[in-house]
Every structure is written in C-alpha cells, then in structure tokens.
Short mmCIF file of C-alpha atoms and ligand atoms in Angstrom, two decimals:
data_model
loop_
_atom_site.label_atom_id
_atom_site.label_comp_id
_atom_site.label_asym_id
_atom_site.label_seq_id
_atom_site.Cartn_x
_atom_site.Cartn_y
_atom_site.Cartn_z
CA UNK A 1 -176.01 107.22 -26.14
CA UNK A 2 -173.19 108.72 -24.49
CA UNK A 3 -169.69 108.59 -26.33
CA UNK A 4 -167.19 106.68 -24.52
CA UNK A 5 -163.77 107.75 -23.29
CA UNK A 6 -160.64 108.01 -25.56
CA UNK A 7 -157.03 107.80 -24.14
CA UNK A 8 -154.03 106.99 -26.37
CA UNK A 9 -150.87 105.82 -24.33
CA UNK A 10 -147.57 106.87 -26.13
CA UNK A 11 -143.99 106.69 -25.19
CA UNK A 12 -140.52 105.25 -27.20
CA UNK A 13 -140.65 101.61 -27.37
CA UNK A 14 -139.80 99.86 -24.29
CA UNK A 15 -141.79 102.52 -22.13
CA UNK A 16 -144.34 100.21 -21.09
CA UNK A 17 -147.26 101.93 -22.64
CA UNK A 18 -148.76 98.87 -23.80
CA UNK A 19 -148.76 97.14 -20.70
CA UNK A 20 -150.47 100.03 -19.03
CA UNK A 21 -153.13 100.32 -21.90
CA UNK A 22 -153.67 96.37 -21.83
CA UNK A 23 -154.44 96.77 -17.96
CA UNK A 24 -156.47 100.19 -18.18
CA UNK A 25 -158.87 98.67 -20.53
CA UNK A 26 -159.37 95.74 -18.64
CA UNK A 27 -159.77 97.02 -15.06
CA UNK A 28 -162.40 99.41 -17.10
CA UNK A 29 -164.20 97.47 -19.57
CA UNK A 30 -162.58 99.53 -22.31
CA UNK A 31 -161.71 98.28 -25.87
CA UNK A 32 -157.64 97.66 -26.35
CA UNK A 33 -156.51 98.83 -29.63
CA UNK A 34 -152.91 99.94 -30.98
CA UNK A 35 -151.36 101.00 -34.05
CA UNK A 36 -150.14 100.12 -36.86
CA UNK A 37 -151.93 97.45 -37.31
CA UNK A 38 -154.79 96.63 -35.77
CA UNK A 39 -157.05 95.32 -38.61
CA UNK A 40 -156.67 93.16 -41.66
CA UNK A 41 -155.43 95.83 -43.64
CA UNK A 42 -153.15 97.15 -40.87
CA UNK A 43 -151.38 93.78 -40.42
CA UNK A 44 -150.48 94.15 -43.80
CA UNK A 45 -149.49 97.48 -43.63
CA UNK A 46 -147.70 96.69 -40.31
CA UNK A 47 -145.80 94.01 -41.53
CA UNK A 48 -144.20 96.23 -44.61
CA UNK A 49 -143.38 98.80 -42.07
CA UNK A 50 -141.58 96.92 -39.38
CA UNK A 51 -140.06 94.84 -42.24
CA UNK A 52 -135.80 95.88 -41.62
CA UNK A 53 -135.23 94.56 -44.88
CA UNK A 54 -137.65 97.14 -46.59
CA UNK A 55 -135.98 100.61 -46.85
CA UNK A 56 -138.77 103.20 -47.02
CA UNK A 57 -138.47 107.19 -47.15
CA UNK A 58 -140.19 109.16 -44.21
CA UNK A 59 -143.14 110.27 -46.21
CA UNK A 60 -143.98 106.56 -47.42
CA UNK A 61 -143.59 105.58 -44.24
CA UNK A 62 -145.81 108.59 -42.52
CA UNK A 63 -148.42 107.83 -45.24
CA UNK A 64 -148.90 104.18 -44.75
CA UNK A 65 -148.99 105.07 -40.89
CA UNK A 66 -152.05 107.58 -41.79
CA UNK A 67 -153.45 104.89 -44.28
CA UNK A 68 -153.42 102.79 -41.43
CA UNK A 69 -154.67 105.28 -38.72
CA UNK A 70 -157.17 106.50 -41.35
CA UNK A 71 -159.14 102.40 -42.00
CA UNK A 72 -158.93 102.23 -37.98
CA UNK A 73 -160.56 105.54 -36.42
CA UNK A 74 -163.38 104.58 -39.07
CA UNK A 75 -163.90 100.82 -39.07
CA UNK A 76 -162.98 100.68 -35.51
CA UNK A 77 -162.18 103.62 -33.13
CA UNK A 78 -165.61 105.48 -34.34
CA UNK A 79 -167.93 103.10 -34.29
CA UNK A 80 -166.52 101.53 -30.53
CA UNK A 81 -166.65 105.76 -29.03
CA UNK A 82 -170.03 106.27 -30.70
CA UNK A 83 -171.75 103.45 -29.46
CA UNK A 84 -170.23 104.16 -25.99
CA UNK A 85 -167.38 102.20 -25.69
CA UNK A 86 -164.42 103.58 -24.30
CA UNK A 87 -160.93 103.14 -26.24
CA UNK A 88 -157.76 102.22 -24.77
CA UNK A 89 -155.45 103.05 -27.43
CA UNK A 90 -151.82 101.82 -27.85
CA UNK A 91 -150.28 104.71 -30.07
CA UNK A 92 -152.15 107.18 -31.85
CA UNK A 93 -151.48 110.05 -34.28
CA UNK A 94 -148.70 111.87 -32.08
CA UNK A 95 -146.73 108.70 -33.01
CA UNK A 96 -146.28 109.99 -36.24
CA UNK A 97 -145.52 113.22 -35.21
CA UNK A 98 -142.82 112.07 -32.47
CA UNK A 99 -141.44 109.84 -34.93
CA UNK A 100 -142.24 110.73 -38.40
CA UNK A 101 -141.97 114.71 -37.38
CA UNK A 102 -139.49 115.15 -34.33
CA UNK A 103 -137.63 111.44 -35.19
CA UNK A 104 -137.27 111.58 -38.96
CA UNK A 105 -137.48 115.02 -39.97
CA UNK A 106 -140.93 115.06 -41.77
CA UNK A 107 -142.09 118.54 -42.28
CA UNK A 108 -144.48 118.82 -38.37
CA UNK A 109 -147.21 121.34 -40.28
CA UNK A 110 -147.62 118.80 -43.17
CA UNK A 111 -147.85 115.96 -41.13
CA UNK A 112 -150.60 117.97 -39.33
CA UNK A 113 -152.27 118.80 -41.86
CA UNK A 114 -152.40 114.59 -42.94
CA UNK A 115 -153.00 113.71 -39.39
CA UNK A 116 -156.36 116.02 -39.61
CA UNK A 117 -157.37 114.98 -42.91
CA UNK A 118 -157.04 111.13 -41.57
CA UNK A 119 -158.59 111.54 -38.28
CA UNK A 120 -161.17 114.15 -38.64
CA UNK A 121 -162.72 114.74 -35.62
CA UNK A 122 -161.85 111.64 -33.41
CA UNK A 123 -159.29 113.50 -31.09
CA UNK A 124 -158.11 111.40 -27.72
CA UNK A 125 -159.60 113.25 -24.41
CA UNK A 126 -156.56 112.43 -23.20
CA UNK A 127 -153.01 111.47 -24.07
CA UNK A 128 -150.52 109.36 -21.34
CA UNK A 129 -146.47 109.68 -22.23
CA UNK A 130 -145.10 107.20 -19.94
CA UNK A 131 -141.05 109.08 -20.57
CA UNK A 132 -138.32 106.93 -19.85
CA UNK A 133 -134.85 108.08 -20.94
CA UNK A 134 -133.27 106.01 -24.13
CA UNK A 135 -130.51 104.39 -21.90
CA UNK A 136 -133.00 103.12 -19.59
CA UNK A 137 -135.30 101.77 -22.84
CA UNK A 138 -132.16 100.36 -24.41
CA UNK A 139 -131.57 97.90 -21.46
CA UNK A 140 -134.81 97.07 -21.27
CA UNK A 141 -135.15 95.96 -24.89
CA UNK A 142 -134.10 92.23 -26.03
CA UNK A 143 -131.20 92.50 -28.11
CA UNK A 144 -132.24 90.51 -31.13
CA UNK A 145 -135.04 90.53 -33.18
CA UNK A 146 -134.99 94.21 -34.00
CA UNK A 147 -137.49 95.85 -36.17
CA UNK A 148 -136.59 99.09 -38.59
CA UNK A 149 -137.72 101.14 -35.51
CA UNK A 150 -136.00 99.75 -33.00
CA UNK A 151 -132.53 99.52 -34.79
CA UNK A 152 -132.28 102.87 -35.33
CA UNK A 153 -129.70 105.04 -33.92
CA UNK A 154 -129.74 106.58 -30.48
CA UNK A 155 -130.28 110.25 -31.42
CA UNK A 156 -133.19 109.15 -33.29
CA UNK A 157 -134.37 107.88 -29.85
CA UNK A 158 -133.53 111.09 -28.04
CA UNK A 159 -135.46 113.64 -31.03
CA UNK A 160 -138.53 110.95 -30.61
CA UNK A 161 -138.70 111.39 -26.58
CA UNK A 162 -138.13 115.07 -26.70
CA UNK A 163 -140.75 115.70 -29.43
CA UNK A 164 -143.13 113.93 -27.40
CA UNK A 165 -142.01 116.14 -24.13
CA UNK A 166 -142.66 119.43 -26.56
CA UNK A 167 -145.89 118.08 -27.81
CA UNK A 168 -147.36 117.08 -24.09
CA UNK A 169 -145.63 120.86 -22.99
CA UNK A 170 -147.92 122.52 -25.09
CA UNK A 171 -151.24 121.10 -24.15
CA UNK A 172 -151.07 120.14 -20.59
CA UNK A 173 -155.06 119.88 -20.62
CA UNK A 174 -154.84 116.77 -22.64
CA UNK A 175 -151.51 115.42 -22.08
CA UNK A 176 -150.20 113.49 -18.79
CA UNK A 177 -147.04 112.71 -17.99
CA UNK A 178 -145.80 109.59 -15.80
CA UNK A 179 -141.97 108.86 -15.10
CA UNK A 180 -141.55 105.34 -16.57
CA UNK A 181 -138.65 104.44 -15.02
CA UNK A 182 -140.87 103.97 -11.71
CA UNK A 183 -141.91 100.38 -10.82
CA UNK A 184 -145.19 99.27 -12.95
CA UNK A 185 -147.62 99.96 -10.01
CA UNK A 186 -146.33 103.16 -9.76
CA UNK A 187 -146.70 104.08 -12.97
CA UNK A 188 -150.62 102.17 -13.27
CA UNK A 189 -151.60 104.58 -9.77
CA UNK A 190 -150.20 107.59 -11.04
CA UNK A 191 -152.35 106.77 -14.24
CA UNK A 192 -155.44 106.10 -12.50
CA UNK A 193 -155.43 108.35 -10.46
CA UNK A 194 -155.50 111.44 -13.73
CA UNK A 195 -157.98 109.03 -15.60
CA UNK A 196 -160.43 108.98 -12.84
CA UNK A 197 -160.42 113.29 -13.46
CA UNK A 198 -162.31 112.10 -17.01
CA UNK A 199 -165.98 111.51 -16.74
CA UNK A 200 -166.54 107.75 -17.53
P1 TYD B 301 -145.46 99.34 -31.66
O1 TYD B 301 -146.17 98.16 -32.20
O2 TYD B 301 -146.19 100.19 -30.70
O3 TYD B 301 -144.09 98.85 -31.07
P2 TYD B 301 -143.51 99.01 -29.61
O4 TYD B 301 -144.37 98.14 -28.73
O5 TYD B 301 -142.12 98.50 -29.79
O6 TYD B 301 -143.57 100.42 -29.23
O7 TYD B 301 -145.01 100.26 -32.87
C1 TYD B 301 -144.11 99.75 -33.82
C2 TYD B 301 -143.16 100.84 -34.24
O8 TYD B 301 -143.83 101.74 -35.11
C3 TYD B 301 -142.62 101.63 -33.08
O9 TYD B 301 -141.21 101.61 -33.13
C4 TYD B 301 -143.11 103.03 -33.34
C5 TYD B 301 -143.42 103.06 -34.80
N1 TYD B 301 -144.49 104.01 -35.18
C6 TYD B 301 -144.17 105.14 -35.93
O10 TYD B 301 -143.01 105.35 -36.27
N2 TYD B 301 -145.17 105.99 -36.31
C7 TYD B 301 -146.48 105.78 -36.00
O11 TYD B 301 -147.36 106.59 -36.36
C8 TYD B 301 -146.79 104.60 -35.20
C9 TYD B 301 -148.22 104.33 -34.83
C10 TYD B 301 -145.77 103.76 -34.82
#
C-alpha cells in the first residue's frame, strides 16, 4: 500500500487557506482535516482555546495545541496516510510555531522539541503559506464575533506572518508560497500547479 500525500495549508486567519484546502481535497479525493479541533477531544480542546473569556499563558496554550495535534496525527492523520489516503490539512504544527513561537514569544527550540515528540514521524511533504499582509486580512475579517486569536493586536499579526515567511525561507523544498491577495483562482492554479510536482 502506498502512503498517500500530506500537504498542510497555513497562513494568518483570513488568508483563505481553508478554502483552498476544502477545494484541493475535493478536486483530489483527499481527506479535509484542520486543527485544533478536529475530533471529539479536539472540539473540546478547541472550544477552551478560542474561548476570549478564558485567559491562558503561551505554554498552556502551545500544549493543548500539541495535545490536540498529538490525538489527531494518531487517531486520524496516520491511519488516513498509511492506508493511502492523501491529507488535506488545514493548519498543522508550524501553526504553533508561527503563533505560539514567532506570535507569542514561546521559546522556537522548545516548541520544537514538543512539536517532534507529538508528531513523530508524520511530517507534511509539503507545506502551502497562502501570505497576505495583516491590513489586507483585517478587512477581510467580519468585525464581530472575534475569537482570542483574532482580537489580538496587530503586531501580533505581523510576528505571525513573518515567522511563517522565515520558516518557508529556510526550507524551500517543502514550503510554497502563493500571494493571497490574488483572486481565489489565482491562488487555487498557482497551487495546483506545485502540487501536481508531488507524486500522487
Ligand atoms: P482556525 O480554526 O484555523 O481559524 P482561522 O480559520 O480563523 O484561521 O484556527 C483557530 C485559531 O487558532 C487561529 O487564530 C490560529 C490559532 N492556532 C494557533 O495559535 N496555534 C496552532 O497550533 C493552531 C493549529 C491554531
């Protein structure tokens, strides 16, 4: 059996990452998952994280993303990849490294160190950052209905983005970038045309 195809789309909210993953895996018969959340554990963890009521430190809050990230690469990410699925993912670990690390000032080698110990092996073949700028994500976004992520400051933002731009610098093998401020066709042929480089 042949192990499917891993790709994690990441971005700051508003990039349309999800969007692109959601199409991705349906035009290719892929499995859509994101994070945090995506089991009945996540939801629970999910919901204390995004709660804006709930003040949390940055390592709480990095740990209950690995907890999280942890339950899914084994009860679902694994298992889809080895029985030859491929995995669309919506966020993976360098989420917690743009915002736990770059964003919120977590130590980067600890968090690396974590992310290891709660993904093991089960590395993406390849990682899309769809960049758009924070002015361009802050129109974009609806107003109300903020979650703790999404009402924090600007410069927050800005050390998110550019940690992402640093990470995908230093491994252009397994990072691609698109410019999300182009239409979303734009963006979805620029994207297919790097995934169809993988072997599927
Ligand atoms: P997500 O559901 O992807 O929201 P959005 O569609 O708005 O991007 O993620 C929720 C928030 O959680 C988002 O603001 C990013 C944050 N997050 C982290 O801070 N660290 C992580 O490891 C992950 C997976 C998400």
């Amino acid at each position: 059996m042949r192990r499917g195809r891993f790709v994690v789309f990441e971005g700051i909210d508003a990039c349309g990452k999800s969007t692109q993953a959601r199409r991705v895996a349906a035009q290719r018969g892929a499995r859509f998952v994101f994070e945090p959340g995506d089991s009945p554990l996540g939801a629970q963890l999910r919901s204390w994280l995004l709660d804006a009521s709930t003040p949390m430190n940055p390592v709480t809050e990095s740990f209950m993303m690995l907890a999280d990230r942890s339950h899914h690469v084994v009860t679902v990410i694994e298992p889809s990849l080895a029985s030859g699925t491929h995995v669309m993912a919506d966020r993976y670990y360098a989420s917690t490294l743009a915002y736990q690390g770059y964003g919120r000032g977590v130590d980067l080698a600890d968090l690396e160190a974590a992310t290891e110990l709660a993904i093991g092996h089960c590395l993406p073949d390849l990682t899309v950052l769809i960049d758009i700028d924070v002015d361009t994500a802050n129109e974009r976004r609806a107003r109300d209905a903020e979650d703790r992520f999404e009402s924090a400051d600007v410069h927050f933002h800005e050390r998110v983005r550019e940690g992402y731009l640093t990470m995908a610098d230093g491994d252009p093998h397994h990072w691609f970038v698109v410019d999300g401020r182009a239409t979303p066709d734009e963006v979805a042929t620029a994207i297919d045309a790097r995934l169809d480089l993988l072997e599927w």
